[in-house]
Short mmCIF file of C-alpha atoms in Angstrom, two decimals:
data_model
loop_
_atom_site.label_atom_id
_atom_site.label_comp_id
_atom_site.label_asym_id
_atom_site.label_seq_id
_atom_site.Cartn_x
_atom_site.Cartn_y
_atom_site.Cartn_z
CA MET A 1 38.50 95.65 44.96
CA LYS A 2 40.45 93.65 42.33
CA LYS A 3 43.44 92.89 44.64
CA PRO A 4 41.58 90.45 46.89
CA LYS A 5 40.52 88.46 43.80
CA ARG A 6 44.13 88.10 42.62
CA ALA A 7 45.25 87.03 46.07
CA GLY A 8 42.52 84.39 46.25
CA ALA A 9 43.33 83.18 42.76
CA ALA A 10 47.02 82.88 43.62
CA LYS A 11 46.19 80.96 46.80
CA ALA A 12 43.93 78.59 44.89
CA LYS A 13 46.62 78.03 42.26
CA LYS A 14 49.18 77.28 44.95
CA GLY A 15 46.84 74.73 46.48
CA ARG A 16 46.34 72.98 43.15
CA LYS A 17 50.13 72.72 42.64
CA THR A 18 50.60 71.23 46.09
CA SER A 19 47.93 68.58 45.61
CA ALA A 20 49.18 67.74 42.15
CA GLY A 21 52.81 67.38 43.27
CA ARG A 22 52.04 65.13 46.21
CA PRO A 23 52.90 61.47 45.29
CA LYS A 24 50.04 58.98 45.44
CA ALA A 25 50.25 56.19 48.05
CA ALA A 26 51.26 52.80 46.57
CA PRO A 27 48.63 50.04 46.83
CA LYS A 28 49.19 47.54 49.64
CA ARG A 29 50.79 44.26 48.55
CA LEU A 30 49.33 40.95 49.63
CA THR A 31 51.54 39.26 52.19
CA ARG A 32 52.48 35.54 51.88
CA ARG A 33 50.20 34.66 54.77
CA SER A 34 47.19 36.36 53.26
CA ALA A 35 47.87 34.73 49.88
CA ARG A 36 47.50 31.15 51.26
CA PRO A 37 44.28 29.34 50.42
CA PRO A 38 41.97 28.63 53.36
CA THR A 39 42.71 25.32 55.18
CA ARG A 40 40.60 22.93 57.25
CA GLY A 41 40.32 23.84 60.88
CA ALA A 42 42.21 21.99 63.64
CA SER A 43 39.00 20.50 64.98
CA GLY A 44 38.41 18.75 61.63
CA ASP A 45 41.90 17.19 61.66
CA ASP A 46 41.46 15.95 65.24
CA GLY A 47 38.14 14.37 64.36
CA ALA A 48 39.65 12.45 61.44
CA LYS A 49 42.53 11.20 63.60
CA ASP A 50 40.14 10.05 66.31
CA ALA A 51 38.12 8.13 63.73
CA VAL A 52 41.26 6.36 62.47
CA ARG A 53 42.31 5.48 66.02
CA THR A 54 38.85 4.09 66.77
CA THR A 55 38.96 1.96 63.63
CA ILE A 56 42.41 0.59 64.52
CA ARG A 57 41.28 -0.29 68.05
CA GLY A 58 38.26 -2.07 66.66
CA LEU A 59 40.37 -4.08 64.22
CA ARG A 60 42.82 -5.05 66.97
CA THR A 61 39.96 -6.22 69.17
CA LYS A 62 38.54 -8.34 66.36
CA LEU A 63 41.99 -9.80 65.64
CA LYS A 64 42.48 -10.81 69.29
CA GLU A 65 39.05 -12.40 69.37
CA ALA A 66 39.78 -14.33 66.16
CA GLN A 67 43.14 -15.52 67.54
CA ARG A 68 41.47 -16.63 70.78
CA ARG A 69 38.84 -18.55 68.83
CA VAL A 70 41.47 -20.24 66.68
CA ALA A 71 43.37 -21.29 69.82
CA GLU A 72 40.15 -22.73 71.29
CA LEU A 73 39.42 -24.70 68.13
CA GLU A 74 42.98 -26.03 67.99
CA ALA A 75 42.77 -27.09 71.64
CA ALA A 76 39.41 -28.76 71.03
CA ALA A 77 40.84 -30.64 68.06
CA ASP A 78 43.56 -32.09 70.33
CA THR A 79 41.32 -32.89 73.33
CA ASP A 80 39.04 -35.83 74.03
CA PHE A 81 35.62 -34.24 74.57
CA LEU A 82 34.50 -36.91 77.07
CA LEU A 83 37.58 -37.20 79.28
CA ASP A 84 39.16 -33.73 78.85
CA ILE A 85 42.60 -35.21 78.18
CA PRO A 86 44.60 -35.25 74.93
CA ASN A 87 43.11 -37.40 72.20
CA ARG A 88 45.28 -39.42 69.80
CA ARG A 89 46.14 -36.32 67.76
CA GLY A 90 47.05 -34.31 70.84
CA PHE A 91 49.00 -37.13 72.48
CA GLU A 92 51.01 -37.88 69.34
CA ARG A 93 51.89 -34.19 69.12
CA GLU A 94 53.09 -34.21 72.75
CA LEU A 95 55.02 -37.42 72.14
CA GLY A 96 56.73 -35.92 69.10
CA ARG A 97 57.73 -32.84 71.07
CA ALA A 98 59.05 -34.96 73.92
CA ILE A 99 61.21 -37.09 71.63
CA ALA A 100 62.59 -33.97 69.93
CA TYR A 101 63.54 -32.64 73.37
CA MET A 102 65.16 -35.97 74.29
CA LYS A 103 67.20 -35.95 71.11
CA ARG A 104 68.46 -32.45 71.80
CA TYR A 105 69.18 -32.78 75.52
CA ARG A 106 69.84 -36.52 75.79
CA ALA A 107 66.88 -37.02 78.11
CA SER A 108 64.89 -40.22 78.55
CA GLY A 109 61.42 -41.42 79.38
CA ALA A 110 58.86 -44.16 78.86
CA LEU A 111 55.69 -44.67 76.86
CA ILE A 112 52.95 -46.86 78.36
CA VAL A 113 49.93 -48.01 76.39
CA LEU A 114 47.08 -49.21 78.62
CA ASP A 115 44.00 -51.04 77.37
CA VAL A 116 40.82 -51.47 79.42
CA ASP A 117 40.19 -55.22 79.57
CA ARG A 118 36.42 -55.44 80.00
CA LEU A 119 34.89 -52.27 78.62
CA LYS A 120 32.97 -53.99 75.81
CA PRO A 121 31.01 -56.33 78.14
CA ILE A 122 30.15 -53.31 80.32
CA ASN A 123 28.86 -51.39 77.29
CA ASP A 124 26.90 -54.41 76.07
CA SER A 125 25.36 -55.16 79.46
CA PHE A 126 24.67 -51.68 80.83
CA GLY A 127 24.92 -49.29 77.89
CA HIS A 128 27.52 -46.79 76.74
CA GLY A 129 26.66 -44.42 79.58
CA ALA A 130 28.07 -46.97 82.00
CA GLY A 131 31.14 -47.43 79.80
CA ASP A 132 31.67 -43.66 79.77
CA GLU A 133 31.56 -43.60 83.56
CA VAL A 134 34.24 -46.30 83.68
CA LEU A 135 36.44 -44.40 81.23
CA LYS A 136 36.12 -41.18 83.25
CA ALA A 137 37.09 -42.97 86.46
CA ILE A 138 40.10 -44.59 84.78
CA ALA A 139 41.27 -41.28 83.29
CA ALA A 140 41.01 -39.60 86.71
CA THR A 141 42.88 -42.49 88.38
CA LEU A 142 45.75 -42.40 85.88
CA THR A 143 46.01 -38.61 86.06
CA ARG A 144 46.31 -38.71 89.85
CA GLN A 145 49.23 -41.14 89.66
CA VAL A 146 51.48 -39.16 87.30
CA ARG A 147 53.53 -36.00 87.70
CA ALA A 148 52.57 -32.62 86.28
CA SER A 149 55.21 -33.00 83.57
CA ASP A 150 53.79 -36.36 82.42
CA VAL A 151 50.97 -36.71 79.89
CA VAL A 152 47.89 -38.95 79.96
CA GLY A 153 45.97 -39.32 76.71
CA ARG A 154 43.28 -41.42 75.10
CA LEU A 155 44.27 -43.08 71.85
CA GLY A 156 40.69 -44.08 71.16
CA GLY A 157 38.00 -46.44 72.38
CA ASP A 158 39.28 -48.24 75.47
CA GLU A 159 42.99 -47.49 74.92
CA PHE A 160 45.01 -44.96 76.92
CA ALA A 161 48.62 -43.81 76.60
CA LEU A 162 50.97 -42.29 79.17
CA LEU A 163 54.15 -40.31 78.51
CA LEU A 164 56.44 -40.45 81.54
CA TRP A 165 59.74 -38.59 81.93
CA ASN A 166 63.06 -39.80 83.32
CA LEU A 167 62.26 -43.44 84.12
CA SER A 168 64.53 -46.47 83.89
CA GLU A 169 63.21 -49.66 82.31
CA THR A 170 62.67 -51.22 85.73
CA ASP A 171 60.80 -48.19 87.04
CA ALA A 172 58.70 -47.94 83.88
CA LYS A 173 57.58 -51.58 84.13
CA ALA A 174 56.83 -51.16 87.81
CA LYS A 175 54.77 -48.10 87.01
CA ALA A 176 52.81 -50.03 84.37
CA VAL A 177 51.94 -52.71 86.94
CA ALA A 178 50.85 -50.00 89.40
CA PHE A 179 48.50 -48.56 86.77
CA GLU A 180 47.00 -52.01 86.16
CA GLN A 181 46.40 -52.54 89.86
CA ALA A 182 44.82 -49.09 90.28
CA VAL A 183 42.33 -49.80 87.49
CA ASP A 184 41.65 -53.33 88.81
CA GLU A 185 40.69 -51.85 92.17
CA LEU A 186 38.03 -49.56 90.71
CA SER A 187 34.50 -50.78 91.39
CA PHE A 188 31.14 -49.66 90.04
CA VAL A 189 27.49 -50.47 90.57
CA PHE A 190 25.20 -50.51 87.56
CA ARG A 191 21.54 -51.51 87.92
CA GLY A 192 22.28 -52.82 91.36
CA GLN A 193 25.11 -55.07 90.21
CA PRO A 194 28.77 -54.62 91.25
CA VAL A 195 31.08 -54.29 88.27
CA ASN A 196 34.86 -54.19 87.98
CA ALA A 197 36.97 -53.21 85.00
CA GLY A 198 40.61 -54.13 84.43
CA ALA A 199 43.59 -53.00 82.40
CA SER A 200 46.67 -54.35 80.64
CA ALA A 201 49.71 -52.14 80.04
CA GLY A 202 52.71 -52.35 77.72
CA VAL A 203 55.93 -50.33 77.93
CA ALA A 204 58.32 -48.79 75.38
CA LEU A 205 61.40 -46.87 76.47
CA LEU A 206 62.07 -43.43 74.98
CA GLY A 207 65.38 -41.77 74.28
CA ALA A 208 67.44 -39.83 71.79
CA GLN A 209 67.09 -42.55 69.12
CA SER A 210 63.33 -43.03 69.49
CA ASP A 211 60.70 -42.54 66.81
CA ALA A 212 57.15 -41.65 67.86
CA GLY A 213 55.36 -44.05 65.52
CA ARG A 214 57.68 -46.93 66.26
CA ALA A 215 57.44 -46.34 70.02
CA LEU A 216 53.63 -46.50 69.88
CA GLU A 217 53.77 -49.75 67.92
CA GLU A 218 56.25 -51.24 70.38
CA ALA A 219 54.20 -50.26 73.45
CA ASP A 220 51.01 -51.49 71.79
CA ALA A 221 52.58 -54.88 71.00
CA ALA A 222 53.84 -55.19 74.57
CA MET A 223 50.34 -54.39 75.82
CA TYR A 224 48.81 -57.26 73.83
CA VAL A 225 51.43 -59.65 75.22
CA ARG A 226 50.54 -58.47 78.71
CA LYS A 227 46.81 -58.87 78.00
CA ALA A 228 47.39 -62.49 76.98
CA GLN A 229 49.30 -63.10 80.23
CA ARG A 230 46.53 -61.61 82.36
CA ARG A 231 43.95 -63.96 80.87
CA HIS A 232 45.62 -66.73 82.86
CA GLU A 233 45.87 -64.72 86.08
CA PRO A 234 43.23 -64.88 88.84
CA ARG A 235 41.21 -61.66 88.64
CA ILE A 236 37.82 -60.25 89.52
CA ARG A 237 35.15 -61.15 87.02
CA LEU A 238 32.89 -58.67 85.28
CA PHE A 239 30.03 -59.40 87.67
CA GLY A 240 30.73 -60.01 91.33
CA SER A 241 30.02 -63.71 91.76
#
């Protein structure tokens, strides 16, 4: 009966040796990927980028609107609000540009200053509304008689200026007379009374040696000489009589 015990004890001892001699498994090492800290998800990055793009689009829209508004204000500053043609500031700017072009390319032109002869009596007799109507009709008449490249402006009050390209002295003076006649032929009726205005025009030639300020003074002086001449010419009176 003792032999089975020794066999069992030997088997148990063998099992203990086997388990003791077996090497233990090494612990798993953390890989580089698993060692990285957690990052924000892709959806979060896309949301931030979309927000930036939206902000940029909004700023660009505001910038375009501001630039448009600045352009409108600049145009308004150079335009006569009543007649919708360049005012003195706008006309002098166009005249300066034209002379700079003439100096560079040896071009030529003419400057005509035209003064409405009887605007003050019309204002005094029928009010400034009637005078405004006369000025609008004169501006429209002058604009119809020039080319698209020419410029019609209002220097102020009852004084207009015209910048005409590529005209000889003879042609420029003939054009000034044509403007006078066109204004003379305008007729109005205020408070049942027929009314006619008139105009006197002076000419200054433009070229590579011209100066804007001097040209305006020259044309203005010629206009006053012409106005004095017209006082002795037969013409239609303020009131038809």
